[in-house]
PDB file of C-alpha atoms and ligand atoms in Angstrom:
ATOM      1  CA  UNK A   1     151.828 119.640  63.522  1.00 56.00           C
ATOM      2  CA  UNK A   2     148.860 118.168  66.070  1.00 71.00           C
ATOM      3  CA  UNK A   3     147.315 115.509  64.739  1.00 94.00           C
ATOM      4  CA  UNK A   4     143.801 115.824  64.296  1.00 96.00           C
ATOM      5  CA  UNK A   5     140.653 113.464  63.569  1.00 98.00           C
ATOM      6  CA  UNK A   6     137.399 113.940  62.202  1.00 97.00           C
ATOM      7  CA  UNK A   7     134.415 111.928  63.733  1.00 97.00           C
ATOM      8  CA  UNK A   8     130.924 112.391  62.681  1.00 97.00           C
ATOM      9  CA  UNK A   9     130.442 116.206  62.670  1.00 96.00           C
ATOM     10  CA  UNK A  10     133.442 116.842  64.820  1.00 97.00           C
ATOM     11  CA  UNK A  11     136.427 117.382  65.084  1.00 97.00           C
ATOM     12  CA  UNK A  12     138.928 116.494  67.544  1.00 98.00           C
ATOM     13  CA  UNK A  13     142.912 116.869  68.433  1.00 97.00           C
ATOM     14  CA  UNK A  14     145.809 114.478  69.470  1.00 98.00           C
ATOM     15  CA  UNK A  15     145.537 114.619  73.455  1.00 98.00           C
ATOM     16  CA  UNK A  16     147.089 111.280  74.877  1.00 98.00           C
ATOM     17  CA  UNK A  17     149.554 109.366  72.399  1.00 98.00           C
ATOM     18  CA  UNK A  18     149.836 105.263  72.093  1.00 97.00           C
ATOM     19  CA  UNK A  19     153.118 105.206  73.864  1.00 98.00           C
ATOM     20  CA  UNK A  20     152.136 107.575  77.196  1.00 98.00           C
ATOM     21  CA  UNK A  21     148.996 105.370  77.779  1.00 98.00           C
ATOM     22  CA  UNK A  22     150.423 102.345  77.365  1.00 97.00           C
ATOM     23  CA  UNK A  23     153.460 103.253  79.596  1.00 98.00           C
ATOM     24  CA  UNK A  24     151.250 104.168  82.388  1.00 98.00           C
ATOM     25  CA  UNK A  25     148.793 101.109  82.021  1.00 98.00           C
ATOM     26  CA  UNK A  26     152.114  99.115  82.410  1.00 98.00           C
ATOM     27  CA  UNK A  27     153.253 100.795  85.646  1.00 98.00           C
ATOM     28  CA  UNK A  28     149.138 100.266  86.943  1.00 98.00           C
ATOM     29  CA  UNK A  29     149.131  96.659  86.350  1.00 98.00           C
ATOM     30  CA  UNK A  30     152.383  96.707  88.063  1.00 98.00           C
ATOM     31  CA  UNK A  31     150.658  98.776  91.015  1.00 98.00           C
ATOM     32  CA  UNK A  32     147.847  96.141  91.073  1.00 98.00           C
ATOM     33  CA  UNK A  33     150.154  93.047  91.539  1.00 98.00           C
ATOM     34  CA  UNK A  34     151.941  94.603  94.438  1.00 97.00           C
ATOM     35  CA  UNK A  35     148.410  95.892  96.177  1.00 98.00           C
ATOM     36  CA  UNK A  36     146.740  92.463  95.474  1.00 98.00           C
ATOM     37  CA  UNK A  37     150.023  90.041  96.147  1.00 97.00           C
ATOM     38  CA  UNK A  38     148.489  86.340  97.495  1.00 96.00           C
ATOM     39  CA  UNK A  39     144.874  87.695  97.023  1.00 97.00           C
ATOM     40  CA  UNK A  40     142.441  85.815  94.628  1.00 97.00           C
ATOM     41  CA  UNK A  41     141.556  88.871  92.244  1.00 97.00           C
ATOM     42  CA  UNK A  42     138.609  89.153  89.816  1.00 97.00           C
ATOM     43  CA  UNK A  43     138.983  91.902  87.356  1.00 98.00           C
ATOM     44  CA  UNK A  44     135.386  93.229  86.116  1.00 98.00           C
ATOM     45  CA  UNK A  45     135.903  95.083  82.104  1.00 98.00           C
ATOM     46  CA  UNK A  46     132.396  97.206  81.423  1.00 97.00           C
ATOM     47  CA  UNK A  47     131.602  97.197  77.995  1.00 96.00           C
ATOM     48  CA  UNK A  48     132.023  98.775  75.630  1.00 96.00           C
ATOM     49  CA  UNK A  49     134.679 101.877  76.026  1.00 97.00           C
ATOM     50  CA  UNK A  50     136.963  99.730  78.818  1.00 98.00           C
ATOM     51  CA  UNK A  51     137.844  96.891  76.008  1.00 98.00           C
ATOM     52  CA  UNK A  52     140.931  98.111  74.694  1.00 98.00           C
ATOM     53  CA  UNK A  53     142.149  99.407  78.208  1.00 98.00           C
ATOM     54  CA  UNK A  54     141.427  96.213  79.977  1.00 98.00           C
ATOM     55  CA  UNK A  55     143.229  94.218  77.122  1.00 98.00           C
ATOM     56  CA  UNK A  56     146.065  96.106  77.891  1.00 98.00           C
ATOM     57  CA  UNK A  57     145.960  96.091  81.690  1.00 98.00           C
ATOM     58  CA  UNK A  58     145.558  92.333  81.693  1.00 98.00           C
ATOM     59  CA  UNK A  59     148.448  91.526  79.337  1.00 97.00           C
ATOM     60  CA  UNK A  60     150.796  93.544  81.794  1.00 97.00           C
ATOM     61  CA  UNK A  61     149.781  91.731  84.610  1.00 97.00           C
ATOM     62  CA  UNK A  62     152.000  88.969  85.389  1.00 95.00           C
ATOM     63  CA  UNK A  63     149.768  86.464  87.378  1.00 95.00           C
ATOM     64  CA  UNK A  64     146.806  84.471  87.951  1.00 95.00           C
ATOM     65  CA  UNK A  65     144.257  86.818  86.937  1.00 96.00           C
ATOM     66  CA  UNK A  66     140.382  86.028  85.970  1.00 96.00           C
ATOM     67  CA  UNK A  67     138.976  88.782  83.596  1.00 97.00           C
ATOM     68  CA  UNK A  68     135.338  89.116  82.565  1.00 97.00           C
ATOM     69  CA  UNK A  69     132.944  91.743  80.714  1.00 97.00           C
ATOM     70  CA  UNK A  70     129.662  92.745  81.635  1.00 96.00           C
ATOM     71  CA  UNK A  71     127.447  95.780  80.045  1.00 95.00           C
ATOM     72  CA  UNK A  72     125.477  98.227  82.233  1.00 91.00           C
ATOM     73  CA  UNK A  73     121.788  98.312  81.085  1.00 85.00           C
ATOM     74  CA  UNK A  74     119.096 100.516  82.242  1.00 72.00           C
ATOM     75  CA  UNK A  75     115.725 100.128  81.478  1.00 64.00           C
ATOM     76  CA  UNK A  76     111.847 100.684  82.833  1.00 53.00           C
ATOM     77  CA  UNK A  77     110.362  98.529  84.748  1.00 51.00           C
ATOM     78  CA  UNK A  78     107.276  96.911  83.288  1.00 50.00           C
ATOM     79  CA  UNK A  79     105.701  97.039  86.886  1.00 50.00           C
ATOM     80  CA  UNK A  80     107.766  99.693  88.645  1.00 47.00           C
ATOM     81  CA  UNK A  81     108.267 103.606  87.616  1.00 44.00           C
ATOM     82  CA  UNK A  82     111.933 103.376  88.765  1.00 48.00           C
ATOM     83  CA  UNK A  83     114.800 102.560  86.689  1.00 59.00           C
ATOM     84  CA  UNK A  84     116.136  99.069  87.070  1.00 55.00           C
ATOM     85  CA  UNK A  85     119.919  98.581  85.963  1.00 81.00           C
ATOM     86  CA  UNK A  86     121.573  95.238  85.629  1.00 89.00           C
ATOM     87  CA  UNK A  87     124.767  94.098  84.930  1.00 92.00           C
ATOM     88  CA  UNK A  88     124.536  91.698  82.073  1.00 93.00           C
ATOM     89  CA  UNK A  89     127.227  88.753  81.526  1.00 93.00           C
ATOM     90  CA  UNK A  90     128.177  88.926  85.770  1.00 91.00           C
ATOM     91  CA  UNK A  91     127.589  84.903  86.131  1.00 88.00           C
ATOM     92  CA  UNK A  92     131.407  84.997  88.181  1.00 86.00           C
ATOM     93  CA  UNK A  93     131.921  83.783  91.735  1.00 90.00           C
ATOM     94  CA  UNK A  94     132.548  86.768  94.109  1.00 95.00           C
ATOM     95  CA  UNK A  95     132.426  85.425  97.718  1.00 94.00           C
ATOM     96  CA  UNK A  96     135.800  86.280  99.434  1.00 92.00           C
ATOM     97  CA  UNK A  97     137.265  87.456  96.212  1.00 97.00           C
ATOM     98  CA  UNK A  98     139.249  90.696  95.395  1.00 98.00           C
ATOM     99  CA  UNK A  99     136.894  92.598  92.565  1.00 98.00           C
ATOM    100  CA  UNK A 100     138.463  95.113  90.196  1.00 98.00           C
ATOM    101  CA  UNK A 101     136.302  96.952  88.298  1.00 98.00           C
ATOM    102  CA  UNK A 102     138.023  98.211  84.882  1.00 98.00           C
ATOM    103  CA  UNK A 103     136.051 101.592  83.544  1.00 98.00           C
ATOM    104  CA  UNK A 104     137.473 103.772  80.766  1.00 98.00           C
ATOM    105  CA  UNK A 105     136.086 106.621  82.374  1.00 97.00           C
ATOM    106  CA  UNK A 106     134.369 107.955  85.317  1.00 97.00           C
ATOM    107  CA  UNK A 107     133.098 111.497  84.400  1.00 95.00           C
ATOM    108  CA  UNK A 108     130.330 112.242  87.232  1.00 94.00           C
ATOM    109  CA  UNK A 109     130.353 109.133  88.537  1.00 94.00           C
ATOM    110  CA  UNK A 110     126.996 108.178  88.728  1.00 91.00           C
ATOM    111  CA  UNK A 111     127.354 104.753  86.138  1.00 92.00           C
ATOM    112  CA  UNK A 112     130.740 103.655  88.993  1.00 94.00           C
ATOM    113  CA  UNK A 113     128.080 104.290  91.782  1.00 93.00           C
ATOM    114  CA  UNK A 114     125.537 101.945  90.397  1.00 92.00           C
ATOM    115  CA  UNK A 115     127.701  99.485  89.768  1.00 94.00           C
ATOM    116  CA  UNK A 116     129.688  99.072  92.455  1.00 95.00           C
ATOM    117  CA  UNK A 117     126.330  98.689  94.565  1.00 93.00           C
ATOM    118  CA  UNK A 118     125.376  95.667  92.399  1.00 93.00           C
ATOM    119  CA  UNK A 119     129.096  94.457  92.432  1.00 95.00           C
ATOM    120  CA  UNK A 120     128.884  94.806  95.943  1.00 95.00           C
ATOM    121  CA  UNK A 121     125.427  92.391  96.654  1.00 94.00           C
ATOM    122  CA  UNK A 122     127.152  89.601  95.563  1.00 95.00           C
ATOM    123  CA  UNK A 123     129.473  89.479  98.625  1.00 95.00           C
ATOM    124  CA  UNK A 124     133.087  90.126  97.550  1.00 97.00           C
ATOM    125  CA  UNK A 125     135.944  90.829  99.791  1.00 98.00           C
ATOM    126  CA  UNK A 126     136.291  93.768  98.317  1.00 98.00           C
ATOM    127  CA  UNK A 127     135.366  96.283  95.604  1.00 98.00           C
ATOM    128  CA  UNK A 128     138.021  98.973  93.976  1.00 98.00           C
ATOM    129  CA  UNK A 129     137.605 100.753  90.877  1.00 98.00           C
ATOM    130  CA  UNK A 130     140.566 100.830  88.132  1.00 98.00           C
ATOM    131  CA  UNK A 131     139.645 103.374  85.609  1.00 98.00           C
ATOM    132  CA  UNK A 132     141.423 104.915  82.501  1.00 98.00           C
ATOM    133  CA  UNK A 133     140.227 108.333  82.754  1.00 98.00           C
ATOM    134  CA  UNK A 134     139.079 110.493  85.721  1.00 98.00           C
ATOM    135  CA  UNK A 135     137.274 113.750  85.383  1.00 98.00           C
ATOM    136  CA  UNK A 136     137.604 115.157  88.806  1.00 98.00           C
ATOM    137  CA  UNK A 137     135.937 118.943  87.710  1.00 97.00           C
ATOM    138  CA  UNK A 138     132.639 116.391  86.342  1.00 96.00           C
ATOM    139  CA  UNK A 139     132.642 114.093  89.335  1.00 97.00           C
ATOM    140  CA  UNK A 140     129.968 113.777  91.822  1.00 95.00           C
ATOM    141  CA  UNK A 141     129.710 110.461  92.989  1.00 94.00           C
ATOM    142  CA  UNK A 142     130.311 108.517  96.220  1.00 94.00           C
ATOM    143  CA  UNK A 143     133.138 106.607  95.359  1.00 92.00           C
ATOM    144  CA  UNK A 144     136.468 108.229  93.984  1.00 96.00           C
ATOM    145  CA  UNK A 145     138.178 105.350  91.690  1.00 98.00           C
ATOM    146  CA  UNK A 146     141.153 104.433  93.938  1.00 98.00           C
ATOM    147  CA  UNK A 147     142.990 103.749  91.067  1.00 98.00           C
ATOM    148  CA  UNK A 148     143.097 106.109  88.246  1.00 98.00           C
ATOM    149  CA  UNK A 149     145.690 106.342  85.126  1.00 98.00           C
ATOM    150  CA  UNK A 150     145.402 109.979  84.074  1.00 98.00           C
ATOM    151  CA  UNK A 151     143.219 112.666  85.336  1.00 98.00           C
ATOM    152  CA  UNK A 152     141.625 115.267  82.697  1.00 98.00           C
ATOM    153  CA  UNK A 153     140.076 118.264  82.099  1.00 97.00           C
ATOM    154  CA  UNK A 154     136.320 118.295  81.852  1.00 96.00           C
ATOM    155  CA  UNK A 155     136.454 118.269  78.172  1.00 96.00           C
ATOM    156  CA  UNK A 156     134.983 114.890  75.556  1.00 97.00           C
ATOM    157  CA  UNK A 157     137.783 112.901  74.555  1.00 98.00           C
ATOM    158  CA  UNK A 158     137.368 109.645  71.951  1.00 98.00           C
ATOM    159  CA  UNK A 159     139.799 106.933  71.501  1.00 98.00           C
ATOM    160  CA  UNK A 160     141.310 103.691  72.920  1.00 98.00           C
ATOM    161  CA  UNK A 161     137.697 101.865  73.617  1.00 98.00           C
ATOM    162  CA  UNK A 162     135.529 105.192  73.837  1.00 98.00           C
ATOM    163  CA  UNK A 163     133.686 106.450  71.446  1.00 97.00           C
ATOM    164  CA  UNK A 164     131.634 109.486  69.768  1.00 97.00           C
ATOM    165  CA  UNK A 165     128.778 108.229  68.303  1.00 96.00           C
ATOM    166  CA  UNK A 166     129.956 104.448  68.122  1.00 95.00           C
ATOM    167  CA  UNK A 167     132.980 105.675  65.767  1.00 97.00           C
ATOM    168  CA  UNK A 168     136.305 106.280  67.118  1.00 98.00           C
ATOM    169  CA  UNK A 169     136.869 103.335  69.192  1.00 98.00           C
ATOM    170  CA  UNK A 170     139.721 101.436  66.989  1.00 98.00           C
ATOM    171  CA  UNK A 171     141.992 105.076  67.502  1.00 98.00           C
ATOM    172  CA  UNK A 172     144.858 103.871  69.116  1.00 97.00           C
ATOM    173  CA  UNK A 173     145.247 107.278  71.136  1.00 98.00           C
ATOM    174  CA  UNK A 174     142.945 109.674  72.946  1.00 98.00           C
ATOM    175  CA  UNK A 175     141.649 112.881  71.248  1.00 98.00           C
ATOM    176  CA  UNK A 176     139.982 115.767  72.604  1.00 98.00           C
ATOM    177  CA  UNK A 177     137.215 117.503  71.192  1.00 97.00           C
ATOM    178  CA  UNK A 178     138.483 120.599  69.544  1.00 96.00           C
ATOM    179  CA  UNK A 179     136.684 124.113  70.833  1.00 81.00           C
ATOM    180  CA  UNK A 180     134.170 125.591  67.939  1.00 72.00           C
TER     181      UNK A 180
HETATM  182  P1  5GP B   1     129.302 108.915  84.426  1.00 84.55           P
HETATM  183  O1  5GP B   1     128.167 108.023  84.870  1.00 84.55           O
HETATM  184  O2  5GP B   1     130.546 108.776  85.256  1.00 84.55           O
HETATM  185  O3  5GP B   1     128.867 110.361  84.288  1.00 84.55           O
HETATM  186  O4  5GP B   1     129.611 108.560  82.945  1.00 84.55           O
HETATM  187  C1  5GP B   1     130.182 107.424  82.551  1.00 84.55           C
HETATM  188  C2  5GP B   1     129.991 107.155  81.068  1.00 84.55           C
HETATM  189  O5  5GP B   1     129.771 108.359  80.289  1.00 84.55           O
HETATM  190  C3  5GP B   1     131.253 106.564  80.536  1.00 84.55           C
HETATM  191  O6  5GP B   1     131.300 105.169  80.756  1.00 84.55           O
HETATM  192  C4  5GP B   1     131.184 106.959  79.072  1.00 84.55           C
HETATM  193  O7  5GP B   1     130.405 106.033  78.371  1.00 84.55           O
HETATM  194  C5  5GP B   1     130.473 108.291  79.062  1.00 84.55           C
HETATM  195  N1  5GP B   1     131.430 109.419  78.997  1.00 84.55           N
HETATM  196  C6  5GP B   1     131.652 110.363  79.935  1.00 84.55           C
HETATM  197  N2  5GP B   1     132.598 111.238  79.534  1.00 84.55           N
HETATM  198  C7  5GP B   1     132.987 110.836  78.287  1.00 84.55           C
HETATM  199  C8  5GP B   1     133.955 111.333  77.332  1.00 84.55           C
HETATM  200  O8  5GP B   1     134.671 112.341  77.506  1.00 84.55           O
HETATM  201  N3  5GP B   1     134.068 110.612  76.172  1.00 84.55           N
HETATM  202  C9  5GP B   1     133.321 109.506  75.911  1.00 84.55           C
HETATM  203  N4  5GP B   1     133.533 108.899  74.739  1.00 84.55           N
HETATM  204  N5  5GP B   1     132.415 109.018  76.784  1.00 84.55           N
HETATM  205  C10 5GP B   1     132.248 109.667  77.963  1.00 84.55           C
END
């Protein structure tokens, strides 16, 4: 029998289990410590859906590793018509280090775009984006995460960090929204 879930007003079915993610989070912190072998490597978590994923990712990795978690904000300008975004909490050092952002999802790409552009002012060596989930049917932006743990369908999923509605974060599996 599928497991299913209900969240809110929806409901949703069994799509990744706890034992397939975490197998292939192992084998892409493995990935990362052979691509980034002798380089000084930041790893950037955006809050709040990449939490549980970069826990994981960061517990596999077998080295020196600096983690930190910033949250994308977006907000009007007082003085401007233009949306200003920020990345709140990003107080690291970046200047001829490795950055690795750590997304839970990249759907059309525009939230990666932004914030590798801000990622990228502050002068790192270099900028590549680990993410959880990768909607390729959704995506639209300019830079395909070069590292990317499962591709899906273009369908809402909840679970492990992401949520519906701010519920459905502490699931320890992913779960797809269910058609009407
Ligand atoms: P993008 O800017 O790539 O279109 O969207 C990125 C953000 O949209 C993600 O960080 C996430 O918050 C949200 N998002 C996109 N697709 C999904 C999904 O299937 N499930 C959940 N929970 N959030 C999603």
């Amino acid at each position: 029998m599928t497991k299913e879930v209900q969240i809110h007003d929806k409901h949703f079915s069994l799509f990744i289990s706890e034992e397939e993610i975490f197998g292939v989070v192992k084998k892409m912190a493995k990935q990362l410590e052979s691509d980034y072998q002798g380089k000084d490597i930041l790893l950037i978590a955006i809050l709040n859906g990449a939490f549980m994923f970069a826990s994981d990712i960061i517990k596999s990795i077998k080295r020196d590793a600096e983690i930190t978690f910033v949250k994308v904000s977006s907000y009007k300008g007082t003085q401007t018509t233009g949306r200003v975004d920020e990345l709140i909490g990003l107080n690291n050092q970046m200047e001829n280090r490795h950055v690795i952002v750590i997304e839970d999802i990249v759907d059309t790409g525009i939230t990666i775009d932004k914030v590798i552009s801000l990622i990228k002012a502050n002068d790192p060596a270099s900028v590549e984006v680990c993410t959880l989930l990768f909607k390729p049917e959704a995506f639209k932006g300019k830079h395909k995460p070069k590292y990317i743990c499962f591709e899906i369908p273009n369908k809402f999923v909840v679970g492990y960090g992401l949520d519906y509605n701010e519920l459905g974060r502490n699931l320890k599996e992913l779960y797809q929204l269910k058609e009407a």
